[in-house]
XYZ file of N, CA, C and O in Angstrom:
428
model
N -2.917 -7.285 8.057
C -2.639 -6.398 9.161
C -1.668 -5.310 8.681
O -0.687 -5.486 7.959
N -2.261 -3.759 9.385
C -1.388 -2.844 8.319
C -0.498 -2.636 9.893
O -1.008 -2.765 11.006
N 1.062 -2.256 9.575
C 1.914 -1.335 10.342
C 1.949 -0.217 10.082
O 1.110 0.097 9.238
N 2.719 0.768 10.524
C 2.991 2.057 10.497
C 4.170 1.911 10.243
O 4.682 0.791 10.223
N 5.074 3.404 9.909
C 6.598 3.289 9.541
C 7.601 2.879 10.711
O 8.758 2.478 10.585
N 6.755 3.113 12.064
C 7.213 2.933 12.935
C 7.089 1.653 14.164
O 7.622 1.656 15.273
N 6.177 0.556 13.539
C 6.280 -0.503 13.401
C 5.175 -1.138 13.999
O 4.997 -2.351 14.114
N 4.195 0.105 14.500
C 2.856 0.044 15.540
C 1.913 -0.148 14.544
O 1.955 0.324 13.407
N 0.785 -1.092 15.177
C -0.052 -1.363 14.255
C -1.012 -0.366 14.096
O -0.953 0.783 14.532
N -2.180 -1.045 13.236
C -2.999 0.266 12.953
C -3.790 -0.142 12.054
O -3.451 -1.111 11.374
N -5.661 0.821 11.728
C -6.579 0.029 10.874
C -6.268 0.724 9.817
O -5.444 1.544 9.409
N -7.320 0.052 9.461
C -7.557 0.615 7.918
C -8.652 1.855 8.159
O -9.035 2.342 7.095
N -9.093 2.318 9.082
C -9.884 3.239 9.697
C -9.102 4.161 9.732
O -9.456 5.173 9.126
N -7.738 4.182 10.448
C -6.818 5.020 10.813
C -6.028 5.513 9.524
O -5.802 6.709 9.342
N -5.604 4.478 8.602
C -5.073 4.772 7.478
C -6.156 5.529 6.742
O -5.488 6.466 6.305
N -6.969 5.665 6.464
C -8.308 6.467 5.397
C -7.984 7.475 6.255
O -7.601 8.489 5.672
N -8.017 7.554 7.786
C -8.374 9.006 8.154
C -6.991 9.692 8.212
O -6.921 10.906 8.407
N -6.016 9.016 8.065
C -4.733 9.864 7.719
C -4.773 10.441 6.446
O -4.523 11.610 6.152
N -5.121 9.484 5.690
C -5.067 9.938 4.305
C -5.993 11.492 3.565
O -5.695 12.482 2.897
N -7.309 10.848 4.246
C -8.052 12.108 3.885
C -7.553 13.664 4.690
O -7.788 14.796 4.266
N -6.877 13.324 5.839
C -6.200 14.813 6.543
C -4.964 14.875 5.706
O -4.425 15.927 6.051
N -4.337 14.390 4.924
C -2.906 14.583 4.259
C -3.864 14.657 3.013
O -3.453 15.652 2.415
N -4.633 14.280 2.494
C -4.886 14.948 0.902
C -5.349 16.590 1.018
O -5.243 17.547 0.251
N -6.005 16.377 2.590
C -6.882 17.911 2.500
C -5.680 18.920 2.784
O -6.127 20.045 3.007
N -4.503 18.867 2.834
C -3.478 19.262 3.066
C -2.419 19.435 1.885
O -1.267 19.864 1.946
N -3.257 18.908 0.634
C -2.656 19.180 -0.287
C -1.280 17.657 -0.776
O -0.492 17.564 -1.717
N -1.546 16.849 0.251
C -0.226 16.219 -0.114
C -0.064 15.001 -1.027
O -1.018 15.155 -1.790
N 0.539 13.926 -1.398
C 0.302 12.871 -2.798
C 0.384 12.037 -1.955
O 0.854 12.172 -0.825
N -0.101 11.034 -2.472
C -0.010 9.393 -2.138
C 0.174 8.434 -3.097
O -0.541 8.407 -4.099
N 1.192 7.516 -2.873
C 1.779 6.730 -3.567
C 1.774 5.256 -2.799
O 2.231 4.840 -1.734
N 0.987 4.660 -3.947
C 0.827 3.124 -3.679
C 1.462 2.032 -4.260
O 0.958 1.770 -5.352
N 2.252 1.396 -3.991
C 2.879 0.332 -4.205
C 3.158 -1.214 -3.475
O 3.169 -1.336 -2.250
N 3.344 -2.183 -4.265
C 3.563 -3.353 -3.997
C 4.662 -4.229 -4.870
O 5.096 -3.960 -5.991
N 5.077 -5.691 -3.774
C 6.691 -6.253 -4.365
C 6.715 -7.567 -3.489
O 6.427 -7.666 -2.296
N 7.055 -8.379 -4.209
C 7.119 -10.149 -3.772
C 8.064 -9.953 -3.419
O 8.854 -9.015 -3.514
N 8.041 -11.299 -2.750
C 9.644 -12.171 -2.747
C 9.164 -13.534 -2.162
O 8.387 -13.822 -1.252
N 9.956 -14.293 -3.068
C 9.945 -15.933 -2.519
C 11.207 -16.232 -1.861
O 12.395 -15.947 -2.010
N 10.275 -17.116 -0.847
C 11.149 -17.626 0.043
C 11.028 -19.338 0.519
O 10.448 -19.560 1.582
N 11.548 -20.456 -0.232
C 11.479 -21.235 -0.082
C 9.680 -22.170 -0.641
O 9.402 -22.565 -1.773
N 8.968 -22.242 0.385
C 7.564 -22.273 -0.002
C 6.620 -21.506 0.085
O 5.493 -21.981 -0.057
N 6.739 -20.439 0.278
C 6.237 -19.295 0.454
C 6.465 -17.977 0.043
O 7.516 -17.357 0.209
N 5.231 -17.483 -0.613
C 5.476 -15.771 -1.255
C 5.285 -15.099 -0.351
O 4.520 -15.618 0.461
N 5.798 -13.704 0.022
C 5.503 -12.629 1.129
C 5.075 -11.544 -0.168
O 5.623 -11.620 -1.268
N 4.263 -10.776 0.082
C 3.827 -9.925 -0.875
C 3.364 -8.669 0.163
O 2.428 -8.769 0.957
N 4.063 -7.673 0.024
C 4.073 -6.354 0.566
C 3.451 -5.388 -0.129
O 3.691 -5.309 -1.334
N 2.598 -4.530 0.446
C 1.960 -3.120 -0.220
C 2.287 -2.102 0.631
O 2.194 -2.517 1.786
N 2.644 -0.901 0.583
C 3.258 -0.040 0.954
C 1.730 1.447 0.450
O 1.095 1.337 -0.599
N 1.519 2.454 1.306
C 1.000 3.241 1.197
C 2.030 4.616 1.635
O 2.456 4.803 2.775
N 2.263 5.372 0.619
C 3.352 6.498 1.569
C 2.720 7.703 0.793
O 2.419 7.938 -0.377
N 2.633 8.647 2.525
C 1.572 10.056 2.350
C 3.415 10.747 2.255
O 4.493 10.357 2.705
N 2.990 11.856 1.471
C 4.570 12.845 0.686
C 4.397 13.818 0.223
O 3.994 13.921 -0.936
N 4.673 14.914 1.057
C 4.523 16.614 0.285
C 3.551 16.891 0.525
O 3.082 17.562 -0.394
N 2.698 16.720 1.530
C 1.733 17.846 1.956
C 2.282 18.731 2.665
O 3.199 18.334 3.384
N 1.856 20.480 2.719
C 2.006 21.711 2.844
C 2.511 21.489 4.607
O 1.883 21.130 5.603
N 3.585 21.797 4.433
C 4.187 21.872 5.862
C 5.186 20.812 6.885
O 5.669 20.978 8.005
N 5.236 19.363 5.647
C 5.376 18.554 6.395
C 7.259 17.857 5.575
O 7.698 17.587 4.457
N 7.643 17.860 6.669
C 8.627 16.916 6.914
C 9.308 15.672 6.591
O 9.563 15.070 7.634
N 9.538 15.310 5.987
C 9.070 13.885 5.402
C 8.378 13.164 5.020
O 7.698 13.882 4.288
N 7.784 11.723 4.898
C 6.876 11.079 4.737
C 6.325 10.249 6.220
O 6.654 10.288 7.405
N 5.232 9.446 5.342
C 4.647 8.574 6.279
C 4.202 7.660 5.672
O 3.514 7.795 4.660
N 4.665 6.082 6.419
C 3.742 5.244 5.261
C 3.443 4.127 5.927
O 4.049 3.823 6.955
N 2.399 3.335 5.375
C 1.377 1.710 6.108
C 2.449 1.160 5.405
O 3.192 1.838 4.696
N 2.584 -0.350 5.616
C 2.995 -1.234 5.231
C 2.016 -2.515 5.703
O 1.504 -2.630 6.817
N 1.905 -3.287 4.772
C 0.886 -4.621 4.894
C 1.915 -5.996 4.221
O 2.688 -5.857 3.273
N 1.716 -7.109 4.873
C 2.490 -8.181 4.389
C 1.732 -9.035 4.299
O 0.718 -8.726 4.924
N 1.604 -10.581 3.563
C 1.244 -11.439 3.439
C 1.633 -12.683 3.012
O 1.558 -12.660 1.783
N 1.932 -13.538 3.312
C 2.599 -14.650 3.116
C 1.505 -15.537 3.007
O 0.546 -15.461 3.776
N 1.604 -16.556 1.902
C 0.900 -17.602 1.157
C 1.959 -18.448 0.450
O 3.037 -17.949 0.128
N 1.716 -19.478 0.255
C 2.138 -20.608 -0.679
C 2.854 -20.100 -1.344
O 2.727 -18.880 -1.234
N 3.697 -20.418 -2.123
C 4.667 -19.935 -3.284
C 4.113 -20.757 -4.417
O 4.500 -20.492 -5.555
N 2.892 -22.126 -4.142
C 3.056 -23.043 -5.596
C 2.178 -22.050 -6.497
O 2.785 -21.807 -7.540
N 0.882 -21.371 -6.420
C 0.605 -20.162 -7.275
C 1.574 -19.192 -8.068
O 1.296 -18.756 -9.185
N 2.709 -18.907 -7.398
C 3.723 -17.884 -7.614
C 4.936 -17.757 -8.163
O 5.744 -16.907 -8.537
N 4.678 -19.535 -8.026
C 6.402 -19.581 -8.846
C 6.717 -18.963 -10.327
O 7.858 -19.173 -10.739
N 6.024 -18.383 -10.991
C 5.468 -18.038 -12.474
C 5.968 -16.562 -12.120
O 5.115 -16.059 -11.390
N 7.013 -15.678 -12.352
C 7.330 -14.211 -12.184
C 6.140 -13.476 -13.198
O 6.164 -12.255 -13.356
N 5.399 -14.087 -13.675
C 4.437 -13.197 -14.453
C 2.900 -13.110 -13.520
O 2.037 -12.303 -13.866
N 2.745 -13.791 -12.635
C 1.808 -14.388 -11.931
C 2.168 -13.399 -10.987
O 1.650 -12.298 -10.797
N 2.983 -13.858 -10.507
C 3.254 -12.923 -9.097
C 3.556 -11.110 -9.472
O 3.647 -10.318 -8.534
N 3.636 -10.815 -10.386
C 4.003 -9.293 -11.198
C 2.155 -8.687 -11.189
O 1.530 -7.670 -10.888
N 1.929 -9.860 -11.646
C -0.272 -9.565 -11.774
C -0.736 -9.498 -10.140
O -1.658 -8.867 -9.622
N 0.306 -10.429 -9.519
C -1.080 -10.131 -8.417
C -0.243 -8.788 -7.595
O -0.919 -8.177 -6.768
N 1.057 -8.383 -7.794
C 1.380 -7.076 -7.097
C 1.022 -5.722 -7.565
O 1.129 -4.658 -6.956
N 0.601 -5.939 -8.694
C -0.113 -4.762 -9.577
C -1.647 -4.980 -8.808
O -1.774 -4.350 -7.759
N -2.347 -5.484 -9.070
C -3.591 -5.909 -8.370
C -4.079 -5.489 -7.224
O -5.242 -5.165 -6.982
N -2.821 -5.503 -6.257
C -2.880 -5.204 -5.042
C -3.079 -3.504 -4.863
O -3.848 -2.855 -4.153
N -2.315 -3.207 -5.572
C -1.627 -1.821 -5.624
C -2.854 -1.179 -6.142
O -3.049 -0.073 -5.639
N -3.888 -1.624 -7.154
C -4.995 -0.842 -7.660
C -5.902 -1.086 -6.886
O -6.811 -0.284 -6.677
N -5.827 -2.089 -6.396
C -7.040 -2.454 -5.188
C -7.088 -1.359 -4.110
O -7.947 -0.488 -3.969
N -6.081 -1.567 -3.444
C -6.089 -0.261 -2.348
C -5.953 1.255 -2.935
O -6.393 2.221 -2.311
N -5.252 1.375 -4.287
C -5.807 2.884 -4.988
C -6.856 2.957 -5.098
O -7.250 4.116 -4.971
N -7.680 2.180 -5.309
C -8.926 2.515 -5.498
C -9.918 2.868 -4.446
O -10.635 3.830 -4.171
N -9.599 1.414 -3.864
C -10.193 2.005 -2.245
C -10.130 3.167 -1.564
O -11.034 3.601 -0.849
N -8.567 3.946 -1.862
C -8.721 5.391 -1.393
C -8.971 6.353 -2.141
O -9.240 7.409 -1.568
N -8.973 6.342 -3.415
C -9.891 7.073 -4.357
C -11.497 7.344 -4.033
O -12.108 8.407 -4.144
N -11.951 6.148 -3.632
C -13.393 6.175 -3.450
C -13.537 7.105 -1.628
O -14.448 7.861 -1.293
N -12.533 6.762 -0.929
C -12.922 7.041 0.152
C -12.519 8.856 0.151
O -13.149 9.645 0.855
N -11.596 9.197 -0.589
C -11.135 10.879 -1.062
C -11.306 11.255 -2.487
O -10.448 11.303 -3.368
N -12.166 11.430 -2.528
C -12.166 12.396 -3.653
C -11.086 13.688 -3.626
O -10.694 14.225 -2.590
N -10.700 14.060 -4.962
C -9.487 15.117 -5.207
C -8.453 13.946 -4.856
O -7.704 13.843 -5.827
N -8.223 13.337 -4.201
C -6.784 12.696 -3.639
C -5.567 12.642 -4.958
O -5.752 12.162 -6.076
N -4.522 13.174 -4.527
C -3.340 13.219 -5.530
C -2.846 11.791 -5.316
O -2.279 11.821 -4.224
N -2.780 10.590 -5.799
C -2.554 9.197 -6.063
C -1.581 8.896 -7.144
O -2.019 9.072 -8.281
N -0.272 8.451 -7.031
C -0.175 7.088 -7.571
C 0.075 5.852 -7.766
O 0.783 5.221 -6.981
N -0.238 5.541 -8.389
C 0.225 3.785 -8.644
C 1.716 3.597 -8.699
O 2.197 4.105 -9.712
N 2.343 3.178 -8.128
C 4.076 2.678 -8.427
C 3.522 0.891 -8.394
O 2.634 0.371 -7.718
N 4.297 0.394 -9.237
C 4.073 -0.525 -9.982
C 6.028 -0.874 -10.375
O 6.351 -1.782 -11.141
């Protein structure tokens, strides 16, 4: 489930169609993701933030969370692979859905 910066939810319909009106606008997108364990459980966050398109004010960005097991994760090399993973997964996904799109990976 994605949020907004402002804490309202929102699809993945809505996020593509933000995105493609902020690329056609000239602006970058930057994708990133970051663990944290907590007891028995990993939370693993991906972050999408639209930045510097022509006219605009600040940013804007999705946020997605997920919490699973920690026994997969306890391994900091494990959990480093699957936040990279994440992060190309959804670059890619909006690569395919915008062409031209200014993208990057933060890692």
């Amino acid at each position: 489930m994605w949020v907004t910066g402002d804490g309202k939810f929102t699809t993945e319909d809505q996020i593509r169609a933000s995105v493609r009106e902020h690329t056609q606008a000239d602006g970058r997108v930057y994708v990133g993701s970051d663990s944290q364990l907590c007891g028995d459980k990993c939370t693993f966050s991906t972050v999408i933030c639209l930045h510097g398109a022509e006219g605009q004010q600040g940013g804007k960005y999705f946020l997605r969370r997920t919490t699973v097991g920690s026994a997969n994760f306890r391994n900091t090399r494990k959990r480093i692979t699957q936040e990279v993973s994440d992060s190309i997964d959804i670059g890619m996904q909006l690569i395919d859905e915008c062409p031209g799109i200014r993208i990057e990976i933060i890692s």
